[in-house]
């Protein structure tokens, strides 16, 4: 069965410091991996995706994520956090191949708090 | 290009009533997904539709829930005889053919009293 784990309920960082939000996954076959951000009372905004190719993918708002196949991880990173980055972050996975219908499996979410 | 539209944004129903949630996908998108977010939980897949077809409903509760995406008009998620446990945020997402990322609407927050 496919699953996604975000081991940290909350991550706290100081503004200007680098941030990492962790994600590990379990999926049969090659994964498609995604990060979304949710601000209070809003829908999810797409940040970035890994489909194939370079393990380091760059996305919106200065975020990037590194795909690590051996560790089945896809951690979200940013070199310098902003207070406005404070939000709820979701990692998601889908498998591809025959029978795949494109549904996303989400992690539980990680709240990022960036303090001034 | 307008994003995914959902209405209403907030819906209050008494137990036993029906709830109808609407979703208009982004222009040019033919794939619609519905997800439910219960309090303090992540999003759970419910159903995936293309025009006039249900492709995957493996996440839909077996009773009281139905979904459609007609040839014309928005996709509808219908919940009959609502119960308190149906209180949640319901998100619709859409994608284009051959595109992997899904774009989400603002959600409908259903409260059952």
PDB file of C-alpha atoms in Angstrom:
ATOM      1  CA  UNK A   1       0.000   0.000   0.000  1.00  0.00           C
ATOM      2  CA  UNK A   2       1.143   3.508  -0.729  1.00  0.00           C
ATOM      3  CA  UNK A   3       1.868   5.789   2.193  1.00  0.00           C
ATOM      4  CA  UNK A   4       3.577   9.018   3.111  1.00  0.00           C
ATOM      5  CA  UNK A   5       5.077   9.915   6.462  1.00  0.00           C
ATOM      6  CA  UNK A   6       5.877  13.362   7.733  1.00  0.00           C
ATOM      7  CA  UNK A   7       7.562  12.591  11.039  1.00  0.00           C
ATOM      8  CA  UNK A   8       7.387  16.103  12.485  1.00  0.00           C
ATOM      9  CA  UNK A   9       4.093  17.706  13.446  1.00  0.00           C
ATOM     10  CA  UNK A  10       5.815  21.069  13.728  1.00  0.00           C
ATOM     11  CA  UNK A  11       9.103  22.624  12.685  1.00  0.00           C
ATOM     12  CA  UNK A  12      10.320  25.875  14.218  1.00  0.00           C
ATOM     13  CA  UNK A  13      13.031  27.979  12.623  1.00  0.00           C
ATOM     14  CA  UNK A  14      14.277  31.523  12.938  1.00  0.00           C
ATOM     15  CA  UNK A  15      13.873  33.880  10.018  1.00  0.00           C
ATOM     16  CA  UNK A  16      16.906  33.782   7.770  1.00  0.00           C
ATOM     17  CA  UNK A  17      17.909  30.267   8.804  1.00  0.00           C
ATOM     18  CA  UNK A  18      17.654  27.271   6.498  1.00  0.00           C
ATOM     19  CA  UNK A  19      14.625  25.049   6.888  1.00  0.00           C
ATOM     20  CA  UNK A  20      13.929  21.386   6.218  1.00  0.00           C
ATOM     21  CA  UNK A  21      10.568  19.646   6.321  1.00  0.00           C
ATOM     22  CA  UNK A  22      10.903  15.876   6.171  1.00  0.00           C
ATOM     23  CA  UNK A  23       8.959  13.379   4.103  1.00  0.00           C
ATOM     24  CA  UNK A  24       9.389   9.666   3.490  1.00  0.00           C
ATOM     25  CA  UNK A  25       7.238   7.539   1.253  1.00  0.00           C
ATOM     26  CA  UNK A  26       6.330   3.976   0.422  1.00  0.00           C
ATOM     27  CA  UNK A  27       5.037   3.117  -3.027  1.00  0.00           C
ATOM     28  CA  UNK A  28       5.274   0.236  -5.432  1.00  0.00           C
ATOM     29  CA  UNK A  29       7.162   1.202  -8.527  1.00  0.00           C
ATOM     30  CA  UNK A  30       8.584   4.612  -9.239  1.00  0.00           C
ATOM     31  CA  UNK A  31       6.997   7.461  -7.328  1.00  0.00           C
ATOM     32  CA  UNK A  32       5.710  10.808  -8.387  1.00  0.00           C
ATOM     33  CA  UNK A  33       6.250  13.139  -5.435  1.00  0.00           C
ATOM     34  CA  UNK A  34       4.729  16.508  -4.619  1.00  0.00           C
ATOM     35  CA  UNK A  35       4.836  19.262  -2.023  1.00  0.00           C
ATOM     36  CA  UNK A  36       1.885  21.509  -1.303  1.00  0.00           C
ATOM     37  CA  UNK A  37       1.437  24.399   1.127  1.00  0.00           C
ATOM     38  CA  UNK A  38      -1.792  25.338   2.885  1.00  0.00           C
ATOM     39  CA  UNK A  39      -2.437  28.684   4.503  1.00  0.00           C
ATOM     40  CA  UNK A  40      -5.239  28.998   7.086  1.00  0.00           C
ATOM     41  CA  UNK A  41      -8.714  28.519   5.609  1.00  0.00           C
ATOM     42  CA  UNK A  42      -7.301  28.202   2.116  1.00  0.00           C
ATOM     43  CA  UNK A  43      -6.843  25.432  -0.391  1.00  0.00           C
ATOM     44  CA  UNK A  44      -3.543  23.759  -1.152  1.00  0.00           C
ATOM     45  CA  UNK A  45      -1.022  25.496  -3.346  1.00  0.00           C
ATOM     46  CA  UNK A  46       1.324  23.426  -5.489  1.00  0.00           C
ATOM     47  CA  UNK A  47       4.997  24.030  -4.681  1.00  0.00           C
ATOM     48  CA  UNK A  48       6.999  21.489  -6.642  1.00  0.00           C
ATOM     49  CA  UNK A  49       7.119  17.937  -7.979  1.00  0.00           C
ATOM     50  CA  UNK A  50       9.544  15.156  -8.755  1.00  0.00           C
ATOM     51  CA  UNK A  51       8.697  12.937 -11.698  1.00  0.00           C
ATOM     52  CA  UNK A  52      12.033  11.864 -13.104  1.00  0.00           C
ATOM     53  CA  UNK A  53      15.479  13.249 -13.812  1.00  0.00           C
ATOM     54  CA  UNK A  54      17.559  15.446 -11.529  1.00  0.00           C
ATOM     55  CA  UNK A  55      17.115  14.510  -7.881  1.00  0.00           C
ATOM     56  CA  UNK A  56      17.078  18.158  -6.801  1.00  0.00           C
ATOM     57  CA  UNK A  57      13.945  19.929  -7.919  1.00  0.00           C
ATOM     58  CA  UNK A  58      13.254  23.617  -7.567  1.00  0.00           C
ATOM     59  CA  UNK A  59       9.833  25.058  -7.001  1.00  0.00           C
ATOM     60  CA  UNK A  60       7.897  28.159  -6.100  1.00  0.00           C
ATOM     61  CA  UNK A  61       8.907  30.771  -3.514  1.00  0.00           C
ATOM     62  CA  UNK A  62      12.513  29.583  -3.324  1.00  0.00           C
ATOM     63  CA  UNK A  63      11.662  26.080  -2.128  1.00  0.00           C
ATOM     64  CA  UNK A  64      13.459  22.996  -3.343  1.00  0.00           C
ATOM     65  CA  UNK A  65      13.306  19.297  -2.554  1.00  0.00           C
ATOM     66  CA  UNK A  66      15.720  16.424  -2.893  1.00  0.00           C
ATOM     67  CA  UNK A  67      14.605  12.995  -4.027  1.00  0.00           C
ATOM     68  CA  UNK A  68      16.588  10.198  -2.387  1.00  0.00           C
ATOM     69  CA  UNK A  69      15.611   6.809  -3.738  1.00  0.00           C
ATOM     70  CA  UNK A  70      17.704   4.730  -1.343  1.00  0.00           C
ATOM     71  CA  UNK A  71      16.211   6.467   1.672  1.00  0.00           C
ATOM     72  CA  UNK A  72      12.761   6.817   0.072  1.00  0.00           C
ATOM     73  CA  UNK A  73      12.740  10.446   1.106  1.00  0.00           C
ATOM     74  CA  UNK A  74      11.719  13.738  -0.448  1.00  0.00           C
ATOM     75  CA  UNK A  75      12.603  16.454   2.045  1.00  0.00           C
ATOM     76  CA  UNK A  76      11.541  20.042   1.415  1.00  0.00           C
ATOM     77  CA  UNK A  77      14.191  22.703   1.899  1.00  0.00           C
ATOM     78  CA  UNK A  78      14.746  26.418   1.699  1.00  0.00           C
ATOM     79  CA  UNK A  79      18.091  28.161   2.269  1.00  0.00           C
ATOM     80  CA  UNK A  80      16.660  31.171   4.110  1.00  0.00           C
ATOM     81  CA  UNK A  81      13.240  31.076   5.791  1.00  0.00           C
ATOM     82  CA  UNK A  82      10.787  33.961   5.788  1.00  0.00           C
ATOM     83  CA  UNK A  83       8.087  34.665   8.367  1.00  0.00           C
ATOM     84  CA  UNK A  84       5.593  34.481   5.496  1.00  0.00           C
ATOM     85  CA  UNK A  85       6.608  30.833   4.936  1.00  0.00           C
ATOM     86  CA  UNK A  86       4.742  29.916   8.126  1.00  0.00           C
ATOM     87  CA  UNK A  87       2.016  27.526   7.015  1.00  0.00           C
ATOM     88  CA  UNK A  88       1.026  23.854   6.857  1.00  0.00           C
ATOM     89  CA  UNK A  89       3.041  21.764   4.422  1.00  0.00           C
ATOM     90  CA  UNK A  90       1.926  18.512   2.853  1.00  0.00           C
ATOM     91  CA  UNK A  91       3.966  15.905   1.060  1.00  0.00           C
ATOM     92  CA  UNK A  92       2.090  13.674  -1.381  1.00  0.00           C
ATOM     93  CA  UNK A  93       2.853  10.670  -3.552  1.00  0.00           C
ATOM     94  CA  UNK A  94       1.245   8.836  -6.400  1.00  0.00           C
ATOM     95  CA  UNK A  95       2.424   5.811  -8.260  1.00  0.00           C
ATOM     96  CA  UNK A  96       2.330   5.519 -12.005  1.00  0.00           C
ATOM     97  CA  UNK A  97       1.888   2.711 -14.421  1.00  0.00           C
ATOM     98  CA  UNK A  98      -1.014   0.540 -15.405  1.00  0.00           C
ATOM     99  CA  UNK A  99      -3.949   0.801 -13.076  1.00  0.00           C
ATOM    100  CA  UNK A 100      -2.833   4.093 -11.603  1.00  0.00           C
ATOM    101  CA  UNK A 101      -5.634   6.608 -11.446  1.00  0.00           C
ATOM    102  CA  UNK A 102      -3.613   9.613 -10.361  1.00  0.00           C
ATOM    103  CA  UNK A 103      -4.968   9.942  -6.842  1.00  0.00           C
ATOM    104  CA  UNK A 104      -2.615  11.564  -4.384  1.00  0.00           C
ATOM    105  CA  UNK A 105      -1.744  10.042  -1.027  1.00  0.00           C
ATOM    106  CA  UNK A 106      -0.962  12.779   1.479  1.00  0.00           C
ATOM    107  CA  UNK A 107       1.096  12.869   4.622  1.00  0.00           C
ATOM    108  CA  UNK A 108      -0.375  14.226   7.821  1.00  0.00           C
ATOM    109  CA  UNK A 109       1.155  17.626   7.305  1.00  0.00           C
ATOM    110  CA  UNK A 110       3.876  19.601   9.068  1.00  0.00           C
ATOM    111  CA  UNK A 111       3.285  23.034  10.529  1.00  0.00           C
ATOM    112  CA  UNK A 112       6.179  25.354   9.820  1.00  0.00           C
ATOM    113  CA  UNK A 113       6.643  28.275  12.230  1.00  0.00           C
ATOM    114  CA  UNK A 114       9.186  30.891  11.238  1.00  0.00           C
ATOM    115  CA  UNK A 115       9.930  33.326  14.026  1.00  0.00           C
ATOM    116  CA  UNK A 116      11.247  36.829  13.378  1.00  0.00           C
TER     117      UNK A 116
ATOM    118  CA  UNK B   1      -7.238  31.955 -16.116  1.00  0.00           C
ATOM    119  CA  UNK B   2      -9.431  31.425 -13.086  1.00  0.00           C
ATOM    120  CA  UNK B   3      -8.400  28.738 -10.682  1.00  0.00           C
ATOM    121  CA  UNK B   4     -10.494  25.910  -9.357  1.00  0.00           C
ATOM    122  CA  UNK B   5     -13.768  27.268  -8.025  1.00  0.00           C
ATOM    123  CA  UNK B   6     -15.748  25.716  -5.229  1.00  0.00           C
ATOM    124  CA  UNK B   7     -19.053  26.755  -3.750  1.00  0.00           C
ATOM    125  CA  UNK B   8     -20.333  27.263  -1.274  1.00  0.00           C
ATOM    126  CA  UNK B   9     -17.272  28.068   0.824  1.00  0.00           C
ATOM    127  CA  UNK B  10     -19.161  27.314   4.014  1.00  0.00           C
ATOM    128  CA  UNK B  11     -22.186  25.081   4.381  1.00  0.00           C
ATOM    129  CA  UNK B  12     -24.172  24.341   7.521  1.00  0.00           C
ATOM    130  CA  UNK B  13     -26.582  21.432   7.522  1.00  0.00           C
ATOM    131  CA  UNK B  14     -28.643  19.768  10.213  1.00  0.00           C
ATOM    132  CA  UNK B  15     -28.337  16.037  10.705  1.00  0.00           C
ATOM    133  CA  UNK B  16     -30.398  14.211   8.106  1.00  0.00           C
ATOM    134  CA  UNK B  17     -30.285  16.955   5.482  1.00  0.00           C
ATOM    135  CA  UNK B  18     -28.520  16.757   2.139  1.00  0.00           C
ATOM    136  CA  UNK B  19     -25.328  18.610   1.264  1.00  0.00           C
ATOM    137  CA  UNK B  20     -24.352  19.490  -2.311  1.00  0.00           C
ATOM    138  CA  UNK B  21     -20.844  20.717  -2.979  1.00  0.00           C
ATOM    139  CA  UNK B  22     -19.883  22.155  -6.358  1.00  0.00           C
ATOM    140  CA  UNK B  23     -16.557  22.306  -8.116  1.00  0.00           C
ATOM    141  CA  UNK B  24     -15.651  24.004 -11.388  1.00  0.00           C
ATOM    142  CA  UNK B  25     -12.223  22.877 -12.606  1.00  0.00           C
ATOM    143  CA  UNK B  26      -9.647  25.159 -14.148  1.00  0.00           C
ATOM    144  CA  UNK B  27     -10.278  25.998 -17.767  1.00  0.00           C
ATOM    145  CA  UNK B  28      -8.991  23.212 -19.977  1.00  0.00           C
ATOM    146  CA  UNK B  29      -8.863  20.652 -17.164  1.00  0.00           C
ATOM    147  CA  UNK B  30     -10.848  17.477 -17.692  1.00  0.00           C
ATOM    148  CA  UNK B  31      -9.877  15.578 -14.540  1.00  0.00           C
ATOM    149  CA  UNK B  32     -11.503  16.274 -11.185  1.00  0.00           C
ATOM    150  CA  UNK B  33     -10.552  14.838  -7.797  1.00  0.00           C
ATOM    151  CA  UNK B  34     -12.348  15.212  -4.474  1.00  0.00           C
ATOM    152  CA  UNK B  35     -10.540  15.008  -1.138  1.00  0.00           C
ATOM    153  CA  UNK B  36     -11.745  15.312   2.438  1.00  0.00           C
ATOM    154  CA  UNK B  37      -9.804  16.878   5.269  1.00  0.00           C
ATOM    155  CA  UNK B  38     -11.034  15.987   8.730  1.00  0.00           C
ATOM    156  CA  UNK B  39      -9.967  18.174  11.661  1.00  0.00           C
ATOM    157  CA  UNK B  40      -6.311  17.629  12.593  1.00  0.00           C
ATOM    158  CA  UNK B  41      -5.831  15.197   9.713  1.00  0.00           C
ATOM    159  CA  UNK B  42      -4.354  15.218   6.251  1.00  0.00           C
ATOM    160  CA  UNK B  43      -6.308  15.025   3.042  1.00  0.00           C
ATOM    161  CA  UNK B  44      -7.897  11.729   2.076  1.00  0.00           C
ATOM    162  CA  UNK B  45      -8.766  10.863  -1.490  1.00  0.00           C
ATOM    163  CA  UNK B  46     -12.434  10.270  -2.181  1.00  0.00           C
ATOM    164  CA  UNK B  47     -13.148  10.071  -5.906  1.00  0.00           C
ATOM    165  CA  UNK B  48     -11.671  10.800  -9.322  1.00  0.00           C
ATOM    166  CA  UNK B  49     -13.856  11.756 -12.251  1.00  0.00           C
ATOM    167  CA  UNK B  50     -13.542  12.680 -15.873  1.00  0.00           C
ATOM    168  CA  UNK B  51     -16.394  14.116 -17.874  1.00  0.00           C
ATOM    169  CA  UNK B  52     -19.432  11.831 -17.402  1.00  0.00           C
ATOM    170  CA  UNK B  53     -17.288   9.054 -15.921  1.00  0.00           C
ATOM    171  CA  UNK B  54     -16.250   7.955 -12.455  1.00  0.00           C
ATOM    172  CA  UNK B  55     -12.729   6.607 -12.814  1.00  0.00           C
ATOM    173  CA  UNK B  56     -11.850   5.748  -9.212  1.00  0.00           C
ATOM    174  CA  UNK B  57     -14.204   5.913  -6.245  1.00  0.00           C
ATOM    175  CA  UNK B  58     -12.143   3.772  -3.918  1.00  0.00           C
ATOM    176  CA  UNK B  59     -12.120   6.482  -1.231  1.00  0.00           C
ATOM    177  CA  UNK B  60     -15.847   7.134  -1.168  1.00  0.00           C
ATOM    178  CA  UNK B  61     -17.907   5.879   1.770  1.00  0.00           C
ATOM    179  CA  UNK B  62     -20.179   3.119   0.558  1.00  0.00           C
ATOM    180  CA  UNK B  63     -23.385   4.827   1.578  1.00  0.00           C
ATOM    181  CA  UNK B  64     -24.819   8.346   1.359  1.00  0.00           C
ATOM    182  CA  UNK B  65     -21.993   9.780  -0.794  1.00  0.00           C
ATOM    183  CA  UNK B  66     -22.105  10.219  -4.553  1.00  0.00           C
ATOM    184  CA  UNK B  67     -20.281  12.283  -7.141  1.00  0.00           C
ATOM    185  CA  UNK B  68     -20.810  13.298 -10.731  1.00  0.00           C
ATOM    186  CA  UNK B  69     -19.088  15.362 -13.388  1.00  0.00           C
ATOM    187  CA  UNK B  70     -21.618  15.977 -16.141  1.00  0.00           C
ATOM    188  CA  UNK B  71     -20.836  16.924 -19.702  1.00  0.00           C
ATOM    189  CA  UNK B  72     -21.914  20.477 -18.929  1.00  0.00           C
ATOM    190  CA  UNK B  73     -21.542  22.202 -15.602  1.00  0.00           C
ATOM    191  CA  UNK B  74     -19.581  21.666 -12.433  1.00  0.00           C
ATOM    192  CA  UNK B  75     -18.713  18.489 -10.627  1.00  0.00           C
ATOM    193  CA  UNK B  76     -21.048  17.778  -7.709  1.00  0.00           C
ATOM    194  CA  UNK B  77     -20.289  15.907  -4.504  1.00  0.00           C
ATOM    195  CA  UNK B  78     -23.523  14.940  -2.828  1.00  0.00           C
ATOM    196  CA  UNK B  79     -23.915  13.766   0.742  1.00  0.00           C
ATOM    197  CA  UNK B  80     -27.318  12.482   1.735  1.00  0.00           C
ATOM    198  CA  UNK B  81     -28.603  12.327   5.303  1.00  0.00           C
ATOM    199  CA  UNK B  82     -25.578  14.033   6.748  1.00  0.00           C
ATOM    200  CA  UNK B  83     -24.235  13.081  10.159  1.00  0.00           C
ATOM    201  CA  UNK B  84     -21.911  14.966  12.501  1.00  0.00           C
ATOM    202  CA  UNK B  85     -18.980  12.870  11.366  1.00  0.00           C
ATOM    203  CA  UNK B  86     -19.318  14.354   7.873  1.00  0.00           C
ATOM    204  CA  UNK B  87     -18.187  17.738   9.205  1.00  0.00           C
ATOM    205  CA  UNK B  88     -14.954  18.447   7.369  1.00  0.00           C
ATOM    206  CA  UNK B  89     -13.343  20.516   4.657  1.00  0.00           C
ATOM    207  CA  UNK B  90     -13.950  19.106   1.202  1.00  0.00           C
ATOM    208  CA  UNK B  91     -11.438  20.022  -1.465  1.00  0.00           C
ATOM    209  CA  UNK B  92     -11.718  19.657  -5.171  1.00  0.00           C
ATOM    210  CA  UNK B  93      -8.664  19.498  -7.412  1.00  0.00           C
ATOM    211  CA  UNK B  94      -8.308  19.452 -11.166  1.00  0.00           C
ATOM    212  CA  UNK B  95      -5.621  18.542 -13.626  1.00  0.00           C
ATOM    213  CA  UNK B  96      -5.152  18.573 -17.357  1.00  0.00           C
ATOM    214  CA  UNK B  97      -4.718  15.455 -19.450  1.00  0.00           C
ATOM    215  CA  UNK B  98      -1.137  14.224 -19.150  1.00  0.00           C
ATOM    216  CA  UNK B  99      -0.217  16.680 -16.407  1.00  0.00           C
ATOM    217  CA  UNK B 100       0.706  15.252 -13.049  1.00  0.00           C
ATOM    218  CA  UNK B 101       0.140  18.056 -10.582  1.00  0.00           C
ATOM    219  CA  UNK B 102      -3.322  18.819  -9.323  1.00  0.00           C
ATOM    220  CA  UNK B 103      -4.569  22.309  -8.588  1.00  0.00           C
ATOM    221  CA  UNK B 104      -6.819  22.746  -5.597  1.00  0.00           C
ATOM    222  CA  UNK B 105      -9.826  24.890  -4.942  1.00  0.00           C
ATOM    223  CA  UNK B 106     -10.356  26.828  -1.706  1.00  0.00           C
ATOM    224  CA  UNK B 107     -12.533  24.089  -0.250  1.00  0.00           C
ATOM    225  CA  UNK B 108     -16.033  23.845   1.180  1.00  0.00           C
ATOM    226  CA  UNK B 109     -16.241  23.673   4.933  1.00  0.00           C
ATOM    227  CA  UNK B 110     -19.225  21.566   5.907  1.00  0.00           C
ATOM    228  CA  UNK B 111     -20.581  21.807   9.424  1.00  0.00           C
ATOM    229  CA  UNK B 112     -23.295  19.389  10.520  1.00  0.00           C
ATOM    230  CA  UNK B 113     -25.242  20.513  13.568  1.00  0.00           C
TER     231      UNK B 113
END
